[in-house]
Coordinates of C-alpha atoms in Angstrom, one line a residue:
Chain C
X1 CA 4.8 -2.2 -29.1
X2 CA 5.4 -3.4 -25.5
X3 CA 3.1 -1.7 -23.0
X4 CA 5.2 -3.7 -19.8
X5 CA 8.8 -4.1 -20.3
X6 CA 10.7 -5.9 -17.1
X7 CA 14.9 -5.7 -17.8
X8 CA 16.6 -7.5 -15.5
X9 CA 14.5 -7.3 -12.4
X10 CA 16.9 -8.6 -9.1
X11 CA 15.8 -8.1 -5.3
X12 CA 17.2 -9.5 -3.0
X13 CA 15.6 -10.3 0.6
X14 CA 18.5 -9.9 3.2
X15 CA 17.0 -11.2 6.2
X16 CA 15.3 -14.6 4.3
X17 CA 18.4 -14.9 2.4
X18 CA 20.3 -15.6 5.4
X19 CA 18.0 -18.1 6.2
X20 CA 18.7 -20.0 2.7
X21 CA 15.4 -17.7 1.9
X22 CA 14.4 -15.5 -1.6
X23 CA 15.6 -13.7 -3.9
X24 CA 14.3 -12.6 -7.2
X25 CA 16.9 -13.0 -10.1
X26 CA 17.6 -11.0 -13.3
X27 CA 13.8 -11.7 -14.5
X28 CA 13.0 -10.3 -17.7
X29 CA 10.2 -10.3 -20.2
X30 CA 7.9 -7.9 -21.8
X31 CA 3.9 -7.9 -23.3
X32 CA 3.0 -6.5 -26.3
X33 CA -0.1 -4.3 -26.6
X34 CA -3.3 -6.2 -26.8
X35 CA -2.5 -9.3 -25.2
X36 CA -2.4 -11.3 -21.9
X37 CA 0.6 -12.7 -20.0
X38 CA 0.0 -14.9 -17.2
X39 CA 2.2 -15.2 -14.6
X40 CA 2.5 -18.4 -12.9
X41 CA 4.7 -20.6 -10.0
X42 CA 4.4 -21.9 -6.7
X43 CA 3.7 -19.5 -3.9
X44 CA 6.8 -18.5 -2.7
X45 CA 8.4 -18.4 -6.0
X46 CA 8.2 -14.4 -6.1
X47 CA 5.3 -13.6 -8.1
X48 CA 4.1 -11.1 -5.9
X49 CA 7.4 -9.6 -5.4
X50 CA 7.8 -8.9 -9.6
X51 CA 4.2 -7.6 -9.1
X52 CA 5.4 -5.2 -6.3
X53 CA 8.3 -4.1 -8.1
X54 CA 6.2 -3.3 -11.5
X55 CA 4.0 -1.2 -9.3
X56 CA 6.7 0.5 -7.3
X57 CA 6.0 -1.2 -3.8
X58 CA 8.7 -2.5 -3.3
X59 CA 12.3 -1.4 -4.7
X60 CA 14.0 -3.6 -7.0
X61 CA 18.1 -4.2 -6.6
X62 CA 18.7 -3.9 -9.6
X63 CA 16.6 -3.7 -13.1
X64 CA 14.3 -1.9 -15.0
X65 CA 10.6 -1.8 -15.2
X66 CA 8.8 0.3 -18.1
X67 CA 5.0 0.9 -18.6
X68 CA 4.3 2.2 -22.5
X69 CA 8.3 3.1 -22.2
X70 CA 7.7 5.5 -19.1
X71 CA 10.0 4.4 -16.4
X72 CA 9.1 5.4 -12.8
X73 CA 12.0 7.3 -11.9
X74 CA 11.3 9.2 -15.4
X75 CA 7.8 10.3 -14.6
X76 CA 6.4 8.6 -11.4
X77 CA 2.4 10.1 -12.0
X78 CA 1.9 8.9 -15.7
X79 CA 3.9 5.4 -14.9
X80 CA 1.0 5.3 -12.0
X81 CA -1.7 6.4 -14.0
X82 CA -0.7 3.8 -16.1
X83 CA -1.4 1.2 -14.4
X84 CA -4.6 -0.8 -13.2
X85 CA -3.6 -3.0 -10.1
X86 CA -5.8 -5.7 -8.4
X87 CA -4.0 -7.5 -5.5
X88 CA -5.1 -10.9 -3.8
X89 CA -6.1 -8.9 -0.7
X90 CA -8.0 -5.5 -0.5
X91 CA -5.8 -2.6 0.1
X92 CA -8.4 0.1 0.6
X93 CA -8.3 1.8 4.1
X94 CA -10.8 -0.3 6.2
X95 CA -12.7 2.9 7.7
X96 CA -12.9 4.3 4.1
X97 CA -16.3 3.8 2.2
X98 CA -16.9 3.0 -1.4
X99 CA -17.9 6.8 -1.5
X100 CA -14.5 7.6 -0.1
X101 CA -12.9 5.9 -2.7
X102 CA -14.7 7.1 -5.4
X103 CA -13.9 10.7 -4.1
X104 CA -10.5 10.1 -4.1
X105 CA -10.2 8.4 -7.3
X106 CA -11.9 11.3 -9.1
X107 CA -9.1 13.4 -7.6
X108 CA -6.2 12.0 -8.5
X109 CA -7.2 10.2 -12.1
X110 CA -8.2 12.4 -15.0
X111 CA -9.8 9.3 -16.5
X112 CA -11.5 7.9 -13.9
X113 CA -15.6 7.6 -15.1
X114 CA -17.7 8.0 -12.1
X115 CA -20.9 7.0 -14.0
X116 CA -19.1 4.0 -15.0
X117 CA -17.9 3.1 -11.6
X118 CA -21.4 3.8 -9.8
X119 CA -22.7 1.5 -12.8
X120 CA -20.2 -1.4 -12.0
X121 CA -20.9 -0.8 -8.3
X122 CA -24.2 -0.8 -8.7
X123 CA -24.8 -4.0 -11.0
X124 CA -22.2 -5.8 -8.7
X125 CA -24.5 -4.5 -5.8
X126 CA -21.5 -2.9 -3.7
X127 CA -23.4 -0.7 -0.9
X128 CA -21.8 2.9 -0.4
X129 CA -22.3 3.7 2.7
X130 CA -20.8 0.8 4.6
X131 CA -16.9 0.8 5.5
X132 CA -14.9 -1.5 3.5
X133 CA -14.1 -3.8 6.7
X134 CA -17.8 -5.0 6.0
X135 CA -17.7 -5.8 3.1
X136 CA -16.9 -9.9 1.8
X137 CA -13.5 -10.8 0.1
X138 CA -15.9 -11.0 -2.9
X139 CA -17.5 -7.1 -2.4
X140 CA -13.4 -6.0 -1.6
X141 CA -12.5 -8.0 -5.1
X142 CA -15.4 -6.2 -6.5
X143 CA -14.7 -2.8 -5.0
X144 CA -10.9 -2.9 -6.8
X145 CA -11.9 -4.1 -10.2
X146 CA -14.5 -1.1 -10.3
X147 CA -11.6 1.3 -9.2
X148 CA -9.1 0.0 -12.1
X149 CA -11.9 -0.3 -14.9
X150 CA -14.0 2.6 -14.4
X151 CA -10.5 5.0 -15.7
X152 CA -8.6 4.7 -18.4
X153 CA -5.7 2.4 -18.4
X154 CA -2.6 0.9 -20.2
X155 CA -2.3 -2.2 -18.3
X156 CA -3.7 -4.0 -15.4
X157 CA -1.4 -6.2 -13.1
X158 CA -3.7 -8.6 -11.6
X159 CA -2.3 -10.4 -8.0
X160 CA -4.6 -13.6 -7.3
X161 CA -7.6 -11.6 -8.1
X162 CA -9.9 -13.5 -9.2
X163 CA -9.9 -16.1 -5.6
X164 CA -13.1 -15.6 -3.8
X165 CA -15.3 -14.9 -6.5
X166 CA -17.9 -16.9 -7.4
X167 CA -18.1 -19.0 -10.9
X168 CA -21.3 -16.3 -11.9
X169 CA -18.3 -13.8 -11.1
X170 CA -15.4 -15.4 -12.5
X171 CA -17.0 -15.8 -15.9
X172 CA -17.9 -12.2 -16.4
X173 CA -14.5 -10.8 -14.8
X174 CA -12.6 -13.0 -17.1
X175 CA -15.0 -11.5 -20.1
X176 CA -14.7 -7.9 -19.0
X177 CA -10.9 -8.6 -19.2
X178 CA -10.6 -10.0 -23.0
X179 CA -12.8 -7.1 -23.4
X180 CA -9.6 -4.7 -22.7
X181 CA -7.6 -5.8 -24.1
X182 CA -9.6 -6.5 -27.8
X183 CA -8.8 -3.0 -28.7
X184 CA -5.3 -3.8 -28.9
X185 CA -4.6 -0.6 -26.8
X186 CA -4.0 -2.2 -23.3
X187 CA -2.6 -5.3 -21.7
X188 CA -2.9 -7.6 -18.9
X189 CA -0.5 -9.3 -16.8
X190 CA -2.3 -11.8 -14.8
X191 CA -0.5 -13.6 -11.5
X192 CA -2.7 -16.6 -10.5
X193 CA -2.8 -20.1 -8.8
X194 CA -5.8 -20.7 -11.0
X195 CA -4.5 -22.1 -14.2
X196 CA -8.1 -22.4 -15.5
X197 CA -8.3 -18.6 -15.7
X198 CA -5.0 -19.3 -17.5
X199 CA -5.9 -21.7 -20.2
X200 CA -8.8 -19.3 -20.8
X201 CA -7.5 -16.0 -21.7
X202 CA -3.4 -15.9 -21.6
X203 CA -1.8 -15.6 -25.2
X204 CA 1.6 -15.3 -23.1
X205 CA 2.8 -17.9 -19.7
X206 CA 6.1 -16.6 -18.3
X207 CA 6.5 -19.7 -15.3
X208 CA 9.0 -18.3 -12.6
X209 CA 10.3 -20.6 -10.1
X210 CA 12.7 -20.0 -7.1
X211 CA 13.2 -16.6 -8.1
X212 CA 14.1 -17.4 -11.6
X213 CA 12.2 -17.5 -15.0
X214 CA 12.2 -20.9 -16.0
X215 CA 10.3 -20.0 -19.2
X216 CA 8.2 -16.9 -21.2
X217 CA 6.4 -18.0 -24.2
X218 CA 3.0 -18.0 -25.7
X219 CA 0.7 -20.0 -24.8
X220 CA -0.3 -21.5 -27.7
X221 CA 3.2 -22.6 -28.8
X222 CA 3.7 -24.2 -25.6
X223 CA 0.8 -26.4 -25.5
X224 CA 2.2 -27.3 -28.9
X225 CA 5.5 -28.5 -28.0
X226 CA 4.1 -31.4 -25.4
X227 CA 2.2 -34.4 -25.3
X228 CA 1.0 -35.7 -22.2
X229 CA 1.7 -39.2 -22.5
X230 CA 0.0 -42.4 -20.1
X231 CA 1.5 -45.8 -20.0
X232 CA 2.2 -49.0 -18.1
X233 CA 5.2 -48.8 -15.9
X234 CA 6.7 -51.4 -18.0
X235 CA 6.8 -49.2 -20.5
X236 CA 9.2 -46.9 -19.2
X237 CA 12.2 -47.9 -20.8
X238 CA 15.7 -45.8 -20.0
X239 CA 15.6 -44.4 -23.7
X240 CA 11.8 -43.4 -23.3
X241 CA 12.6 -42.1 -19.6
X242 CA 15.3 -39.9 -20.8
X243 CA 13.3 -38.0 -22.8
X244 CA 10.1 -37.6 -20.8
X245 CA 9.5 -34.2 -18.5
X246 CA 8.0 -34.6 -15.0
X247 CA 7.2 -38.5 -14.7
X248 CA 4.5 -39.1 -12.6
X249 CA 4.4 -43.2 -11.3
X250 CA 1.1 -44.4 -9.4
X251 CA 0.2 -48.1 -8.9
X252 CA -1.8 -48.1 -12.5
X253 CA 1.5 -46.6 -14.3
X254 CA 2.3 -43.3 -15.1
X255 CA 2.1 -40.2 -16.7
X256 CA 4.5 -37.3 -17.8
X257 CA 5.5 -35.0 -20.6
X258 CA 6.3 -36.3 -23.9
X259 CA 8.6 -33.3 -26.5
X260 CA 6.8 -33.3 -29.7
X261 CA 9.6 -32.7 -32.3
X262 CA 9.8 -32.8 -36.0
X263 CA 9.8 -37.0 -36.9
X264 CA 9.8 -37.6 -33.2
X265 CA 6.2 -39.1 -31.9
X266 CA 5.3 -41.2 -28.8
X267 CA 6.2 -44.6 -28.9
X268 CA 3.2 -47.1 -29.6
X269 CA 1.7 -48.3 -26.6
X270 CA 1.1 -45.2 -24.8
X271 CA -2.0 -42.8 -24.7
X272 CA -1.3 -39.3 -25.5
X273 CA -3.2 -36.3 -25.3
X274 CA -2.6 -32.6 -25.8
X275 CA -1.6 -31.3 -22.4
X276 CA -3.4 -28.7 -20.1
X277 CA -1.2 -25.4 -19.0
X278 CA -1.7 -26.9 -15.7
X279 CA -0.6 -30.1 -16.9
X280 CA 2.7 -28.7 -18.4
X281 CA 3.3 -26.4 -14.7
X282 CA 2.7 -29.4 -12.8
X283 CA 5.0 -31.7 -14.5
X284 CA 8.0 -29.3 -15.1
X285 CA 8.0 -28.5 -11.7
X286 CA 8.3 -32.6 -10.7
X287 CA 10.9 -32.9 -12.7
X288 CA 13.1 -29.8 -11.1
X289 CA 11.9 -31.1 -8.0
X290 CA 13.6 -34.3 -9.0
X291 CA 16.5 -32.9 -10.9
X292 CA 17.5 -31.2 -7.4
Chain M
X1 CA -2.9 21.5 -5.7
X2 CA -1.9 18.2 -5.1
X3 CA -1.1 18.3 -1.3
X4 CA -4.5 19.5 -0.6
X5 CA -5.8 16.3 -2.2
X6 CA -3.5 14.1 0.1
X7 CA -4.4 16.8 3.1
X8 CA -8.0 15.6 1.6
X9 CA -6.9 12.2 2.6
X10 CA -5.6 12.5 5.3
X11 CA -8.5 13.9 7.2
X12 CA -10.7 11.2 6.1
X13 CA -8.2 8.8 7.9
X14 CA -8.4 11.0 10.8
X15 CA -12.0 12.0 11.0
X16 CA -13.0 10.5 14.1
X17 CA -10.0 11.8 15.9
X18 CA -10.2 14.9 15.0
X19 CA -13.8 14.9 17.7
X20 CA -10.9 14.6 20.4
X21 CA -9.3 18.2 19.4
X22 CA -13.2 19.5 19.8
X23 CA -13.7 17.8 22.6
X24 CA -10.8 18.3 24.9
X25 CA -11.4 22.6 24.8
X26 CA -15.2 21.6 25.6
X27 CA -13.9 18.9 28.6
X28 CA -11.8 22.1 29.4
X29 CA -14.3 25.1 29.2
X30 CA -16.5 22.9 31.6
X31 CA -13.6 22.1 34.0
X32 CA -12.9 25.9 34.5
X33 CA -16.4 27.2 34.8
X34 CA -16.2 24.9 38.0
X35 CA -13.3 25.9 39.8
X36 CA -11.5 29.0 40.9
X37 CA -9.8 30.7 37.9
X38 CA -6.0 31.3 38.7
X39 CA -3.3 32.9 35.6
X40 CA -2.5 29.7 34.9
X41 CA -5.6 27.9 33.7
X42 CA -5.9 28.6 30.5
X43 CA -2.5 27.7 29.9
X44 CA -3.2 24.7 31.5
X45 CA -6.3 24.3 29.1
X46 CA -4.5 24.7 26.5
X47 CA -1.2 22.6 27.1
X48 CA -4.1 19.3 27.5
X49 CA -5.8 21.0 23.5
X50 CA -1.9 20.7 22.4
X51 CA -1.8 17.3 24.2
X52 CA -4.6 16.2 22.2
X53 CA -3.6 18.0 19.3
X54 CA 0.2 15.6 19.2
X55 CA -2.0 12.3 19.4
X56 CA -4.2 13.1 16.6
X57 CA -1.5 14.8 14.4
X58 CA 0.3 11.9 13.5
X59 CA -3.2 9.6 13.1
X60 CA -2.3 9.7 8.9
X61 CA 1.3 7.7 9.9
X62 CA -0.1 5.6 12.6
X63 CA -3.2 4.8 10.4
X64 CA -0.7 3.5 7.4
X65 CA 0.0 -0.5 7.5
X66 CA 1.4 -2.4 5.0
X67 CA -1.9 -4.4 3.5
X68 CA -4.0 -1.3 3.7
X69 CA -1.2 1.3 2.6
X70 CA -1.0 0.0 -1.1
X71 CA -4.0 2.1 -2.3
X72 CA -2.6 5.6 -1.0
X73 CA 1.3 4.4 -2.5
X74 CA -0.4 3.3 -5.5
X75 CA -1.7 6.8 -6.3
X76 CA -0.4 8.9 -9.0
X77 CA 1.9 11.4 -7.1
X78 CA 5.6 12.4 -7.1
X79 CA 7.2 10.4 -4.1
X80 CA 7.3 12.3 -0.7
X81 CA 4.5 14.3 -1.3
X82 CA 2.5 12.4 0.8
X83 CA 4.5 12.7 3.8
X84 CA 4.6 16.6 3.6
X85 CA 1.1 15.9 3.4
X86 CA 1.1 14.3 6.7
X87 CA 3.5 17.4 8.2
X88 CA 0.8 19.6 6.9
X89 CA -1.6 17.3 8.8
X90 CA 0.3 17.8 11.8
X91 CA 0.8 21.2 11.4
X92 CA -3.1 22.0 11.6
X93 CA -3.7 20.0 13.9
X94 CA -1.6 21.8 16.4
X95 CA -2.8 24.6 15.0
X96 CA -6.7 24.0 15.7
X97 CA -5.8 22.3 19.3
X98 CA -3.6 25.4 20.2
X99 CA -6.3 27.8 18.9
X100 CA -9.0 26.3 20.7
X101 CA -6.8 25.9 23.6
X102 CA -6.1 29.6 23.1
X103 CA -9.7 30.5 22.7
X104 CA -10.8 28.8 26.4
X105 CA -7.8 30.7 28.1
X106 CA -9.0 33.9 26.8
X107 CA -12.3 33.2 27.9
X108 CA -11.1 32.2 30.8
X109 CA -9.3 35.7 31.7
X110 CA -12.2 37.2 30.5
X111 CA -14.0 35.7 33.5
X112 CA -11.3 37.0 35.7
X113 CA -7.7 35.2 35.8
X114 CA -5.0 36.8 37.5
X115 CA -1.6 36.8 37.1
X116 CA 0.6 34.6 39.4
X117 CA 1.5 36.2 42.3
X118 CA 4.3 32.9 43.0
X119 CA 6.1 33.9 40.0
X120 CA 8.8 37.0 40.9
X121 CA 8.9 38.7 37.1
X122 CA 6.1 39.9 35.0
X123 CA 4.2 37.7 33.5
X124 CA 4.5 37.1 29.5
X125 CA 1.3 34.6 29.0
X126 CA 1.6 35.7 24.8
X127 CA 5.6 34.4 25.4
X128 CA 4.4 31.2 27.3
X129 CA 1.4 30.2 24.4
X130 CA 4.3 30.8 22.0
X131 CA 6.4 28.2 23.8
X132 CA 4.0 25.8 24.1
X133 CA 3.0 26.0 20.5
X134 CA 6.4 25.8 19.3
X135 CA 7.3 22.8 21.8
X136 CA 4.7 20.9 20.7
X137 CA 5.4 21.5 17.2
X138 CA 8.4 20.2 17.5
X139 CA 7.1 17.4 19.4
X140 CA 5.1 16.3 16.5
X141 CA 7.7 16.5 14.0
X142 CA 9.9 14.2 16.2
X143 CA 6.9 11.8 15.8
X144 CA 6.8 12.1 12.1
X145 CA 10.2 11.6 11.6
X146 CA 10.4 8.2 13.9
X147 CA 7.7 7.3 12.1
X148 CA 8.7 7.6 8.8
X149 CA 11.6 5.5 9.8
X150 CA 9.5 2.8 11.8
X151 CA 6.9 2.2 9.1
X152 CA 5.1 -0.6 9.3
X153 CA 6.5 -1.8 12.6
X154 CA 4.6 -3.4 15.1
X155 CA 1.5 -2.0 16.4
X156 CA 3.0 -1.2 20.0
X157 CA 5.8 0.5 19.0
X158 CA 3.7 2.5 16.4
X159 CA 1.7 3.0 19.8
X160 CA 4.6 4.0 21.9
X161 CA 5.9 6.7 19.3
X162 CA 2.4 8.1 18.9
X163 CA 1.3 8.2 23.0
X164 CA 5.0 8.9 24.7
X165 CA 6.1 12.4 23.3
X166 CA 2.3 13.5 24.1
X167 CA 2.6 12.5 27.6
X168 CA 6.2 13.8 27.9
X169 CA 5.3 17.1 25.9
X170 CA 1.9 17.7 28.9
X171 CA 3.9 16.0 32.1
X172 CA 7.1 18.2 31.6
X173 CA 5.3 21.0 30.7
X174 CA 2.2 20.9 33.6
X175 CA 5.2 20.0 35.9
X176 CA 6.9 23.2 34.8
X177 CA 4.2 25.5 35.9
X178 CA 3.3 24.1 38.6
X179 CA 7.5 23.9 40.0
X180 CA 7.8 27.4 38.9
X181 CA 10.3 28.3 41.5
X182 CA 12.4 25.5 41.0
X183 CA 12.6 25.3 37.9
X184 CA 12.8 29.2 37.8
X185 CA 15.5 29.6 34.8
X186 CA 13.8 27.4 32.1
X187 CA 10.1 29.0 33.3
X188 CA 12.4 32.4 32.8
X189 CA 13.4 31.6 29.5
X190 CA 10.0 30.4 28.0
X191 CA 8.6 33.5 29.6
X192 CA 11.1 35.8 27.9
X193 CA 12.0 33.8 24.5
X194 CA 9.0 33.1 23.7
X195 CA 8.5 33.9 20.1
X196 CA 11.9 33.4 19.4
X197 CA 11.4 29.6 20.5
X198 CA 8.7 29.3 18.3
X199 CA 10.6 30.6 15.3
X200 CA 13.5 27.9 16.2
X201 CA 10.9 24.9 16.6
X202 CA 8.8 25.8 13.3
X203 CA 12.4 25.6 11.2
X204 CA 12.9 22.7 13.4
X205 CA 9.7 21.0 11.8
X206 CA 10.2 22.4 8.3
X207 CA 14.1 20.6 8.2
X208 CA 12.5 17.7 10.0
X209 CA 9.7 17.4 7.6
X210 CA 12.0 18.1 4.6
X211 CA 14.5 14.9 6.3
X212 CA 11.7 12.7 6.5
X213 CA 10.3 13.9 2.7
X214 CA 14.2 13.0 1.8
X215 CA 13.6 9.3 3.0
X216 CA 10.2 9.0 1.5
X217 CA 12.1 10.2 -1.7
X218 CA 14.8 7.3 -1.2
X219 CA 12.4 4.7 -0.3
X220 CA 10.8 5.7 -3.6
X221 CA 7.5 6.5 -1.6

């Protein structure tokens, strides 16, 4: 069962467009129950624009979004209640205080633990009496993961959220959120520059670039279908070059991205190792770079 | 049920504001126990409470920018709720500046105002409050619906919409009272219409507030 279905997602920014600017084009994918899709590109390549269109932000062209097969337009309250959201900046009120929001969450979510949110605020030391504009970009990141974890969710759409934490922080976030989703109930779709975070938890990578998906598939297979090969530059023959992704040249030689196929392994000579997610990013996007 | 939790909202945005609606009656209570009381001053009182009353109505829009918004939009409402919410807002907040406003000119003619003896007619001071309540109504509805429009512009034209129809709303209407006999025909009309220019300024607000719902409801907000 898909608890985040995107169909055809298309916006289209008129005032960058004329500019040779943005648009985001006929993206679709979905996540299953239980798992973990990260969503990756370069800034600018309209992660953050899917992310606002999922949560209703912004309004797509064209497309269909669907949380648990709710759309918005069919029931705008349980699509939002839904949802768990973390952006890369704060969007509480700067005058409001953690009290504030607590208030207010108990009013409008059903769900929404208040023991379990003064515990997370309390154990991640977040003052209440303080306005928000005090607080650090850590406290703020803080502040929003309390807010989506202390009520009850079906998926969390995560923007850049785990910059400005510390590694202490990092660690625990990134356990709290395998945590959800082990029940097999709820799902995660996780936009970060960070592909350590990535190579951690994702079981899903859905790599948009330019406004366009350039792949959606799970992790594991995809770290299964490269090699990252090393070799002299004297190795790089026009039969070997025509079939390696993203080639990288320095003054010691080079390194790219090597298809492993049935019968088809890297020619002797070369090192090879199995690649990093970051590893894969980085070279596919050299090599659109250069196939432009 | 839901409205009141927005309404909830939006005082919390405008708490510290709302100490200007105490404070202007107060400001005005001390004024007139200084000076000679004439009809007019508690009119006059309470044209600076409704003054007061425009700027802080809209403080829920004005308070709204695009990094901070995404809490409130992200709550789980039906679209457009939140800005009757903000109407409502506005609403009450003319309500409480006019009443207070209201509550210093009675006081004041308790102490011993008289009616003008410049002004020809008799003197309709219930006709006049009506007038000025409706006006500035309407006033703040104007405000809500530009922006609505406007959001997340730049902070001086949220600025301008917020501080101009206040200033026009006191200006012309201080300038009315104290130009009585040349501007005889309008003063006649508030004098005389009074409630009935109320009446047209509340629908006014409720079709402006159910416009500016409307483009909530398109912007899927």
């Amino acid at each position: 069962m898909d608890l985040l279905s995107v169909e055809h997602l298309s916006k289209q920014y008129k005032k960058t467009q004329k500019q040779g600017g943005f648009s985001l084009q006929n993206i679709s994918f979905s996540v299953p129950a239980g798992y973990i899709c990260g969503y990756v590109g370069r800034n600018g390549a309209g992660k953050t624009t899917t992310l606002n269109a999922i949560m209703h932000l912004v309004r797509p062209d064209s497309g269909e979004v669907l949380i648990d097969g709710v759309s918005f337009e069919e029931d705008p309250v349980s699509y939002r209640r839904q949802i768990g959201y973390v952006g890369d900046a704060s969007y509480f009120p700067k005058d409001f205080t953690l009290r504030d929001i607590r208030e207010i969450l108990a009013d409008f979510y059903p769900s929404f633990d208040m023991k379990n949110f003064d515990r997370l605020a309390a154990r991640w030391e977040l003052p209440a009496k303080p306005k928000i504009k005090t607080y650090s970009r850590g406290m703020k990141v803080k502040l929003m993961f309390a807010s989506v974890l202390a009520r009850d969710t079906k998926i969390l759409i995560l923007d850049e959220a785990t910059n400005g934490l510390d590694p202490m922080m990092r660690n625990e976030l990134l356990a709290m959120l395998q945590e959800y989703v082990e029940d097999g109930n709820h799902s995660i779709l996780f936009s970060t520059h960070n592909m350590e975070d990535l190579q951690d938890i994702a079981d899903y990578i859905f790599f948009i670039e330019e406004g366009r998906k350039v792949f959606f598939q799970a992790k594991d297979e995809l770290l299964e279908e490269y090699l990252l090969v090393r070799g002299g530059l004297s190795d790089l023959t026009p039969e070997l070059t025509g079939r390696l992704t993203g080639i990288q040249k320095n003054e010691f030689g080079f390194s790219a991205l090597y298809p492993v196929a049935e019968n088809c392994v890297p020619p002797a000579g070369l090192l090879s190792e199995k690649p990093t997610v970051d590893e894969i990013i980085v070279h596919m996007l050299r090599q659109m770079r250069e196939t432009v | 049920m839901t409205l009141l939790k927005l309404l909830k909202i939006d005082i919390k945005k405008a708490r510290w504001n709302l100490m200007i609606l105490v404070t202007i009656p107060l400001i005005g209570l001390a004024v007139l126990s200084e000076r000679e009381l004439s009809w007019s001053s508690g009119i006059f009182v309470t044209l600076y409470c409704l003054f007061g009353g425009i700027v802080v109505a809209v403080v829920p829009f004005a308070a709204e920018n695009a990094e901070e918004a995404g809490f409130l939009e992200m709550l789980p409402v039906k679209p457009g709720l939140s800005v009757i919410s903000h109407f409502t807002f506005s609403a009450l907040c003319i309500m409480v500046s006019g009443g207070l406003g209201l509550l210093v000119g009675l006081i004041a003619s308790l102490a011993g105002s008289s009616p003008s003896p410049l002004y020809p007619g008799s003197l309709n001071l219930a006709s006049l409050y009506d007038s000025a309540f409706g006006v500035a109504l309407l006033f703040t509805a104007i405000e809500c619906l530009l922006l609505t429009i406007c959001r997340y512009n730049t902070l001086q034209v949220l600025q301008l919409i917020r501080i101009l129809p206040a200033f026009v709303f006191f200006f012309g209407s201080t300038g009315l009272l104290q130009n009585m006999e040349t501007t005889s025909a309008i003063f006649r009309i508030l004098n005389e219409n009074g409630l009935v220019i109320f009446i047209i300024c509340a629908v006014s607000f409720a079709v402006l507030a159910a416009v500016s719902r409307g483009i909530a409801v398109r912007r899927g907000r």
